[in-house]
Coordinates of C-alpha atoms and ligand atoms in Angstrom, one line a residue:
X4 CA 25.7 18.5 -14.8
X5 CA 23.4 16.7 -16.7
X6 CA 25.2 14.6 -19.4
X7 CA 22.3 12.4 -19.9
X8 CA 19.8 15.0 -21.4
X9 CA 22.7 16.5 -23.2
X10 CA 23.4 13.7 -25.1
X11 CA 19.9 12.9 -26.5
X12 CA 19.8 16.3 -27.5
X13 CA 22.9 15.5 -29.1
X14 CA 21.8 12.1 -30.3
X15 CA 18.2 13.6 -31.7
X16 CA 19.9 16.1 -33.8
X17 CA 22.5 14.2 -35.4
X18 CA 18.9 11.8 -36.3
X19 CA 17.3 14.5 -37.4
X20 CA 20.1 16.1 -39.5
X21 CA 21.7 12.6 -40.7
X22 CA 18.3 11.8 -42.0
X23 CA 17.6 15.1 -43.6
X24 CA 21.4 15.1 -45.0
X25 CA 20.5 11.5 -46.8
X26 CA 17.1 12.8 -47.8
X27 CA 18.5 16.0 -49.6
X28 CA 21.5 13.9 -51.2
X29 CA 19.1 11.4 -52.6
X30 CA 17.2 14.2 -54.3
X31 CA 20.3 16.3 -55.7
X32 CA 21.8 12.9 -56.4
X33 CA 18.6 11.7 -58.7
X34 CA 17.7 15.5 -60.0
X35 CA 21.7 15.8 -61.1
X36 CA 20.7 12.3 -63.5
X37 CA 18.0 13.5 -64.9
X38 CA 19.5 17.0 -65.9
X39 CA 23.0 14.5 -66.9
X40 CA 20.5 13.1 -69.3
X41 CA 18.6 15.9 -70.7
X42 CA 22.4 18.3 -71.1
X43 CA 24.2 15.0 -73.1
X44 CA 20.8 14.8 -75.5
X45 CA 20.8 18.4 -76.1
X46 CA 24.4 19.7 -75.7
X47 CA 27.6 18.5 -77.2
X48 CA 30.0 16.4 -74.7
X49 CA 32.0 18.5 -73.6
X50 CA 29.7 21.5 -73.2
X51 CA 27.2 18.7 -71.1
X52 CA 30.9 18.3 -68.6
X53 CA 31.2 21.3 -68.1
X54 CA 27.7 22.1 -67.0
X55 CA 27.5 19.2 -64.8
X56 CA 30.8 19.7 -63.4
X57 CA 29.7 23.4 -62.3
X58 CA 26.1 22.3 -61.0
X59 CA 28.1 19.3 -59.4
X60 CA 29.8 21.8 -57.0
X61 CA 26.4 24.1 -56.6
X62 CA 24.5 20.9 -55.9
X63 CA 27.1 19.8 -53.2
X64 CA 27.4 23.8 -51.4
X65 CA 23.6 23.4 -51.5
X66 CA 23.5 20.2 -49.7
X67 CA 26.4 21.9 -46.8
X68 CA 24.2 25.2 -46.9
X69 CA 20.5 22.8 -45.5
X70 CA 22.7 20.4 -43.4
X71 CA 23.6 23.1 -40.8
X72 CA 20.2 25.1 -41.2
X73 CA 19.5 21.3 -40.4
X74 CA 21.6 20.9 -37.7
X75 CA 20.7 24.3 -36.0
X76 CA 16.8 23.9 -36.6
X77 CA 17.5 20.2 -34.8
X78 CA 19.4 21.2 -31.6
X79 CA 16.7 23.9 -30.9
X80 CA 13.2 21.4 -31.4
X81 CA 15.1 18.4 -29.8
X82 CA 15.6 21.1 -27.1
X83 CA 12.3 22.0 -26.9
X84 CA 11.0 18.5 -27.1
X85 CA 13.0 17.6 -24.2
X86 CA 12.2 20.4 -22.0
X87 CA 9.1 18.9 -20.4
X88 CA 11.8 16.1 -19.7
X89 CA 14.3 18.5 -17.4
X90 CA 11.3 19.7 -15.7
X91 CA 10.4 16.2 -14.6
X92 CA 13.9 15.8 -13.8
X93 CA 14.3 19.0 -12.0
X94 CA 11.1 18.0 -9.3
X95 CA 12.2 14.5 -8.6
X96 CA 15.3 15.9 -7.8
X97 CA 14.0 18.5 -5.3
X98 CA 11.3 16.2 -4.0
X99 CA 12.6 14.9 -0.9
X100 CA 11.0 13.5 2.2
X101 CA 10.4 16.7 3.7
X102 CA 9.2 18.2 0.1
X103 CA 6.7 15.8 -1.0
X104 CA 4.4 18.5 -1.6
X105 CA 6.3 19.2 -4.6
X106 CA 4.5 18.5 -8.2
X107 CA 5.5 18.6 -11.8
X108 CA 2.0 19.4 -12.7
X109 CA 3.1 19.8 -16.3
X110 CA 0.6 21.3 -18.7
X111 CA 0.4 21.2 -22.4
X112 CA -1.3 18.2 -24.7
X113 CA -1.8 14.9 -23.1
X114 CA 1.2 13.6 -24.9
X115 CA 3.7 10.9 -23.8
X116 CA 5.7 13.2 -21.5
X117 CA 2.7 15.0 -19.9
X118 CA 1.5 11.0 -19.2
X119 CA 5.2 10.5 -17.3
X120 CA 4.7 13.1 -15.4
X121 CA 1.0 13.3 -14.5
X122 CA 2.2 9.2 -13.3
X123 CA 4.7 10.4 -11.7
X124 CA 2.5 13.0 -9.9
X125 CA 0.0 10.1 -8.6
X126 CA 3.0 8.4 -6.9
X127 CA 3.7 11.6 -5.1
X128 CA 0.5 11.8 -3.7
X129 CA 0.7 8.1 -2.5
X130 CA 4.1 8.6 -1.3
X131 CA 3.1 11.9 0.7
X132 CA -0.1 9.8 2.4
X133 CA 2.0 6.9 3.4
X134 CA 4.6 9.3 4.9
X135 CA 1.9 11.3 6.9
X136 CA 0.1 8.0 7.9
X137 CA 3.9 6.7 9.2
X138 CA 3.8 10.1 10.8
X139 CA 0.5 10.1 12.4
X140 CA 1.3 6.1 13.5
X141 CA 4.4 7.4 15.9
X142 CA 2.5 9.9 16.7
X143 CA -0.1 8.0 18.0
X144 CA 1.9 5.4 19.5
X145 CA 4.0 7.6 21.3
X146 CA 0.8 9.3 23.1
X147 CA -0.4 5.6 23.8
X148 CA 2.6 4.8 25.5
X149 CA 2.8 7.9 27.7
X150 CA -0.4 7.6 29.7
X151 CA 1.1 4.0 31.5
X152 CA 4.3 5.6 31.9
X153 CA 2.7 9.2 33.9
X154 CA 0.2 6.6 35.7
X155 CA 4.0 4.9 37.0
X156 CA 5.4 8.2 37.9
X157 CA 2.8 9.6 39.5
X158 CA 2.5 6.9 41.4
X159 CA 6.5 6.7 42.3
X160 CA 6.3 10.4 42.6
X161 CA 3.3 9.9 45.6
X162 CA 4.7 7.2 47.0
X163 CA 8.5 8.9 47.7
X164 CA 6.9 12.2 48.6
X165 CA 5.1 10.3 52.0
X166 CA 7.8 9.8 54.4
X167 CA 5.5 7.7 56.6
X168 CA 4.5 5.6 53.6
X169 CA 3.9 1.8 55.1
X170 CA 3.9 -1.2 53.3
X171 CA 0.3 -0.9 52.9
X172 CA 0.7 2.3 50.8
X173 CA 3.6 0.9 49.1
X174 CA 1.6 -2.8 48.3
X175 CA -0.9 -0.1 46.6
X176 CA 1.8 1.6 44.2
X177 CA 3.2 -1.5 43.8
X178 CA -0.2 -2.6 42.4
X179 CA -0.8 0.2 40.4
X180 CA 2.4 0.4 39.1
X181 CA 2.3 -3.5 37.9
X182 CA -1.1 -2.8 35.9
X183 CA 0.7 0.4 34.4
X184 CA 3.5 -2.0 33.5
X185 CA 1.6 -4.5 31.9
X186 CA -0.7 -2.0 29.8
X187 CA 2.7 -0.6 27.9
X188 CA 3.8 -4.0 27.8
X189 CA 0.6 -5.1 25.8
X190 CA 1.0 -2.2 23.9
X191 CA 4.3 -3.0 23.0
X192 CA 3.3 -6.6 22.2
X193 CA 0.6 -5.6 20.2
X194 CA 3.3 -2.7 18.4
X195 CA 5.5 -5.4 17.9
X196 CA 3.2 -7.7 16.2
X197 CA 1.9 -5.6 13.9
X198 CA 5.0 -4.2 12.7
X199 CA 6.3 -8.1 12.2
X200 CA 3.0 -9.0 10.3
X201 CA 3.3 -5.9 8.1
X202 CA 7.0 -7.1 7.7
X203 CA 5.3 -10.0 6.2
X204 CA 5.6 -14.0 7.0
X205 CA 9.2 -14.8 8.0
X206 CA 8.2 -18.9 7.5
X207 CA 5.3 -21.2 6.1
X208 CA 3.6 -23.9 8.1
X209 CA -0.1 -25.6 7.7
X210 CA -2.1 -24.2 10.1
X211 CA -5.5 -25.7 11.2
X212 CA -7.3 -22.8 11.1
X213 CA -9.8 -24.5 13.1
X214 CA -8.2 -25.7 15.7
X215 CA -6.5 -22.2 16.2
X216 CA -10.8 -20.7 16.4
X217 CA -11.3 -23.4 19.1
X218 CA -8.6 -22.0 20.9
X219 CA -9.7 -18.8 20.7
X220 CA -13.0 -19.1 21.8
X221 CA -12.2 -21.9 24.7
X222 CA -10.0 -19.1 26.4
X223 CA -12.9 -16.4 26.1
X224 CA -15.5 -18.6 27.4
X225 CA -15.1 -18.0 31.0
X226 CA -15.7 -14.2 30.3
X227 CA -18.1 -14.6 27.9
X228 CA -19.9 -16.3 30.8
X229 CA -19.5 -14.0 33.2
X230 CA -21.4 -11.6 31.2
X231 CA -24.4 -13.2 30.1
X232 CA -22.9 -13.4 26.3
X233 CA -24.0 -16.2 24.4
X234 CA -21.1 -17.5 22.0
X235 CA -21.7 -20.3 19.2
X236 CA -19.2 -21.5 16.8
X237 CA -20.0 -23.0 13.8
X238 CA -16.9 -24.7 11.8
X239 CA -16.8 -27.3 8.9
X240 CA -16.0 -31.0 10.1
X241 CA -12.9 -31.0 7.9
X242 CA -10.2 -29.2 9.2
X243 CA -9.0 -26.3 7.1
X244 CA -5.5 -25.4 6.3
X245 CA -4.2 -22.2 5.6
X246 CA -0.1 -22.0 4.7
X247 CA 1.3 -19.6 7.0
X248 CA 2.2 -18.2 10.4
X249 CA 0.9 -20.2 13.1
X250 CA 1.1 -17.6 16.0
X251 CA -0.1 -14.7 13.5
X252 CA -3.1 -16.8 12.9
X253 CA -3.9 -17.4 16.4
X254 CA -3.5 -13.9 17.3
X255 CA -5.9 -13.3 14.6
X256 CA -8.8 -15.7 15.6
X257 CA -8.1 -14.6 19.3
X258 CA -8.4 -10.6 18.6
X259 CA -11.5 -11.3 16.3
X260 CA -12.9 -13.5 19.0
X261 CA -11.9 -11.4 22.1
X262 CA -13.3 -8.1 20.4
X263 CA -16.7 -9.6 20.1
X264 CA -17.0 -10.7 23.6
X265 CA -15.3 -7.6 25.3
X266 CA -16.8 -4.6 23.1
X267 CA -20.2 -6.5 23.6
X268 CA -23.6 -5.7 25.8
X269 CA -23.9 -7.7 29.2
X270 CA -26.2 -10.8 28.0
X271 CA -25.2 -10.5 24.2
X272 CA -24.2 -13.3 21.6
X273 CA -21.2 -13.7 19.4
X274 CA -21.3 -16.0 16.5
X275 CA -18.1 -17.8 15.1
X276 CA -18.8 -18.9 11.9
X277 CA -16.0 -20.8 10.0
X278 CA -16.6 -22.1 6.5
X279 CA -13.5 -23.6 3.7
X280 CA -14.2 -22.6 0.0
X281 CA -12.5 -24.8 -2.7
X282 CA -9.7 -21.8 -2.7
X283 CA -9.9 -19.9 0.4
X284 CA -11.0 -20.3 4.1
X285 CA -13.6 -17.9 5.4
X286 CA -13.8 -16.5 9.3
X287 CA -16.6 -14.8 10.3
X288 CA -17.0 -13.2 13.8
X289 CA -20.1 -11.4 14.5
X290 CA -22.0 -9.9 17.4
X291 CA -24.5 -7.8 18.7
X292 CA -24.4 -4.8 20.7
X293 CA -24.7 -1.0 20.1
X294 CA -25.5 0.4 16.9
X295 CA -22.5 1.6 14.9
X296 CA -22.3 4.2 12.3
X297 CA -21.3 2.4 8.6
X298 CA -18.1 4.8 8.2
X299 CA -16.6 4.1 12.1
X300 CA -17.1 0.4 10.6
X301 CA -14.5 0.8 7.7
X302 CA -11.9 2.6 9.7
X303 CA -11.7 0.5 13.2
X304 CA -8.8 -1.6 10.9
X305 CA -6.7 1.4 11.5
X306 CA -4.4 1.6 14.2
X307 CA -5.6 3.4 17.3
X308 CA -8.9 4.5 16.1
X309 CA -11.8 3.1 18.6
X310 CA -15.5 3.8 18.7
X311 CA -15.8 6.5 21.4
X312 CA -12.7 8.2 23.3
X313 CA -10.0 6.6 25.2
X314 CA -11.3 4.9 28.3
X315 CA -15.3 4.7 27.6
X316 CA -15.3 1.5 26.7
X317 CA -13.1 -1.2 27.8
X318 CA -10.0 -0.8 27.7
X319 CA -7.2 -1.8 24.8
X320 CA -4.8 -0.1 23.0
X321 CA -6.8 0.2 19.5
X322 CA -4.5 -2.0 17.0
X323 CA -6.3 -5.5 17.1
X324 CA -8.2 -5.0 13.7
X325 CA -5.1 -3.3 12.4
X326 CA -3.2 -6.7 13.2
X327 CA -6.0 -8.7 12.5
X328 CA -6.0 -6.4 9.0
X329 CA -2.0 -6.9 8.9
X330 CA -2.2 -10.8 9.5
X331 CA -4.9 -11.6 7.0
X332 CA -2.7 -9.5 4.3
X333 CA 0.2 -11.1 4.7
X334 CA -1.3 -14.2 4.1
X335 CA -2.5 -13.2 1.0
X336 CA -6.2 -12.7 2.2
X337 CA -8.2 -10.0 3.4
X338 CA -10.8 -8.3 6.0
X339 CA -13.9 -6.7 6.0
X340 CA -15.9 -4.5 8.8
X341 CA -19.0 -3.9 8.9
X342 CA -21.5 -2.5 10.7
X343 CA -24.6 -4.9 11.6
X344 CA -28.1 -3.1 10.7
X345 CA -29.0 -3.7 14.0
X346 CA -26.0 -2.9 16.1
X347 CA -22.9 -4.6 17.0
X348 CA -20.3 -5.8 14.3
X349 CA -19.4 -8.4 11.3
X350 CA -15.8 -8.8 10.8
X351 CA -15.0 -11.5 7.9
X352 CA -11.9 -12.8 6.7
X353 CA -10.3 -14.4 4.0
X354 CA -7.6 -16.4 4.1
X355 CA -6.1 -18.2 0.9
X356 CA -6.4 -22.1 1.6
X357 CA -3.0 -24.6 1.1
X358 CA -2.2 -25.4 -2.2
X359 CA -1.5 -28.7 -1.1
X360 CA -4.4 -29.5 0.9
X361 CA -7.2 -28.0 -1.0
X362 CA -8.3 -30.0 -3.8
X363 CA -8.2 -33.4 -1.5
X364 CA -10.2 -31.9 1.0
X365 CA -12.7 -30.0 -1.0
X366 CA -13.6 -33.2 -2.8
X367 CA -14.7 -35.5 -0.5
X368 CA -16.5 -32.8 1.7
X369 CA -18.9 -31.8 -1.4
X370 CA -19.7 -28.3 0.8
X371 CA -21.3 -25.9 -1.5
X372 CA -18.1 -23.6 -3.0
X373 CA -19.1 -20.2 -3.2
X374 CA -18.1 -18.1 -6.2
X375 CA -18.1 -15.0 -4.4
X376 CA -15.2 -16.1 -2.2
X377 CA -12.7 -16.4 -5.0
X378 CA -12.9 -13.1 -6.1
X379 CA -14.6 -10.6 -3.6
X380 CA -13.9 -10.8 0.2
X381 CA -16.5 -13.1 2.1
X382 CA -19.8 -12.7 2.6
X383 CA -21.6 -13.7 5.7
X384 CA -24.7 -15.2 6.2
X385 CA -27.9 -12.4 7.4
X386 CA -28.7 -13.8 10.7
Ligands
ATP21 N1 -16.8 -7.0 17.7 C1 -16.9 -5.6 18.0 N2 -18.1 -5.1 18.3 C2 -18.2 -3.8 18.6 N3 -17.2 -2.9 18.5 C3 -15.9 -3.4 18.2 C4 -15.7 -4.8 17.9 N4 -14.5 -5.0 17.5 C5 -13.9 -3.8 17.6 N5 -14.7 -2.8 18.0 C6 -14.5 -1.4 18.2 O1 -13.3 -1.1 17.4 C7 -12.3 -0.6 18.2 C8 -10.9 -1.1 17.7 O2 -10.8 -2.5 17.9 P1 -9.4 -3.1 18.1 O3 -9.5 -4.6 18.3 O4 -8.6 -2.6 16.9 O5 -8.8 -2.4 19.4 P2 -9.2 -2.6 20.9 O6 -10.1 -3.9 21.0 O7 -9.8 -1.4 21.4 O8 -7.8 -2.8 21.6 P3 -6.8 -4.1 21.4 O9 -5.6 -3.5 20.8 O10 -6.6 -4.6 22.8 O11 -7.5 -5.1 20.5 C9 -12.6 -1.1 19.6 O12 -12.1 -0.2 20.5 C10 -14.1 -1.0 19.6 O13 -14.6 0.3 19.8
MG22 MG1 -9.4 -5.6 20.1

């Protein structure tokens, strides 16, 4: 059944007991010398022979005698040594997705073993969270997609139950049903693209992060208009570039950007502010608004989680942050929301810069490299 443990048992003792075995021979070997020595001073020859031939053969059942005590003592304490060892083996073997509430959760000294399995322990617990988070994802996805698809069979549903139905009545489903349609299909998008970013980047390109920003804001501005919101952008005359995904990277500038404009007050701003470190490119979207509690901040770069229930505010399925989150990753950078002290949100992002592009365009431009964005994620400014 279990060979392995078996045979370093096996492989202990025969250590244990070869070493004793040499040990003890060693000794009888030199103590049988110095008693040769003393018996041939004090005895005549042949007397001395005969002495050491008899203690010869004493010496040598002695030595038989303490090698299996040895052996014996050695099978049980390599046994016992390696107990801690089956236990281990014995959980990891039981532990299976649908048990990963299982833990050694050996006791005893803080030992080697009780270090193994205390580890292995920890990557239970991460194991066990990333399986319920998984869970919680489908979960929530699934939910997500089922209000579209009850809006299109309600719909269906009223529409066939009216006999007299006329094209005005159908025009309306019709209508209704093509929204519904488009909401799962967003959603799906959205699903899709998050799951590919997580997947990480399938190719490499240089992306002008900058160019990708303009974008995002030009195809905003119309709505940002509409409602009073005041956007600037402020972006470094050289053009950054950032190895990576070009459509992941747009997607990103246009979530950040759409976010601030959308879940903002009528008559609002929304700053774009885009700065290149000697190492890494820096996006920061912030906006005003309502005040938002510090810990909803941190957690909006979860799917599905939104400030206030479903349909309050406006409306979206609740993973842009996650993909902006998933996006920035995979590039090797990072995000960070925060809350603004007075209302409304800072979302900053790092994104490694090219290898290849960095130290020729960092020289020339002489903008001040901040320290802080090598190591921590970026800081913004304190408007
Ligand atoms: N710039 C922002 N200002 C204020 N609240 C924001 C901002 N960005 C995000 N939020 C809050 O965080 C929630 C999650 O944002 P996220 O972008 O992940 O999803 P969404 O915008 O609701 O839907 P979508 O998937 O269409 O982007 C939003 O519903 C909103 O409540
Ligand atoms: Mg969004």
């Amino acid at each position: 059944m279990s060979p392995l443990r078996l045979s370093i048992r096996a492989r202990l003792t025969a250590l244990y007991a070869g070493l004793f075995g040499a040990a003890g021979a060693v000794l009888l070997g030199v103590t049988l010398w110095l008693v040769s020595r003393h018996l041939e001073r004090t005895l005549p020859p042949d007397a001395a022979a005969d002495a050491l031939a008899g203690l010869r053969g004493q010496f040598a059942l002695a030595l038989i005698g303490t090698l299996l005590v040895a052996i014996a003592l050695g099978w049980v304490v390599a046994g016992r040594v390696l107990r801690p060892l089956a236990e281990i083996t014995a959980t990891a073997r039981r532990v299976s997705q649908d048990r990963l509430d299982e833990r050694i959760a050996l006791g005893g000294p803080h030992d080697e073993l009780r270090e193994l399995a205390d580890t292995f322990d920890e990557m239970l617990d991460r194991l066990a969270a990333a399986f319920a988070s998984q869970r919680r994802f489908v979960a929530n996805a699934s939910h997500e997609l089922r209000t579209p698809m009850t809006v299109l069979r309600a719909e269906v549903d009223v529409a066939l139950a009216d006999p007299d139905a006329g094209v005005a009545e159908l025009r309306a489903m019709g209508e209704t049903v093509r929204e519904a349609t488009i909401e799962a299909e967003q959603l799906l998008e959205s699903l899709l693209t998050l799951a590919r970013s997580e997947a990480g980047l399938e190719r490499r390109e240089p992306v002008d992060v900058r160019a990708a920003v303009a974008r995002a804001v030009e195809i905003r501005r119309g709505e940002a208009a509409e409602r009073g919101i005041d956007v600037r952008v402020d972006a470094p005359a050289e053009a950054p570039v950032v190895d990576g995904d070009r459509r992941l990277l747009e997607r990103l500038a246009a979530n950040l950007v759409d976010n601030a404009v959308r879940h903002n007050v009528p008559g609002g701003w929304v700053r774009v502010e885009l700065a290149a470190g000697p190492d890494d490119v820096r996006l920061v979207v912030e906006n005003g608004g309502d005040p938002i509690p510090d810990a909803s901040a941190a957690r909006l770069v979860e799917p599905f989680q939104r400030l206030g229930r479903r349909g309050d505010g406006p409306p979206g399925a609740g993973l842009g942050l996650s993909i902006v989150r998933a996006v920035a990753i995979a590039h090797g950078g990072g995000v960070e929301v925060r809350a603004r002290p007075g209302g409304g949100l800072t979302v900053a992002v790092r994104l490694p810069r090219s290898a290849a592009a960095a130290p020729a365009a960092a020289a020339p431009a002489g903008g001040a490299p901040s320290p802080a964005a090598r190591t921590g994620p970026p800081r913004p400014r304190p408007s």
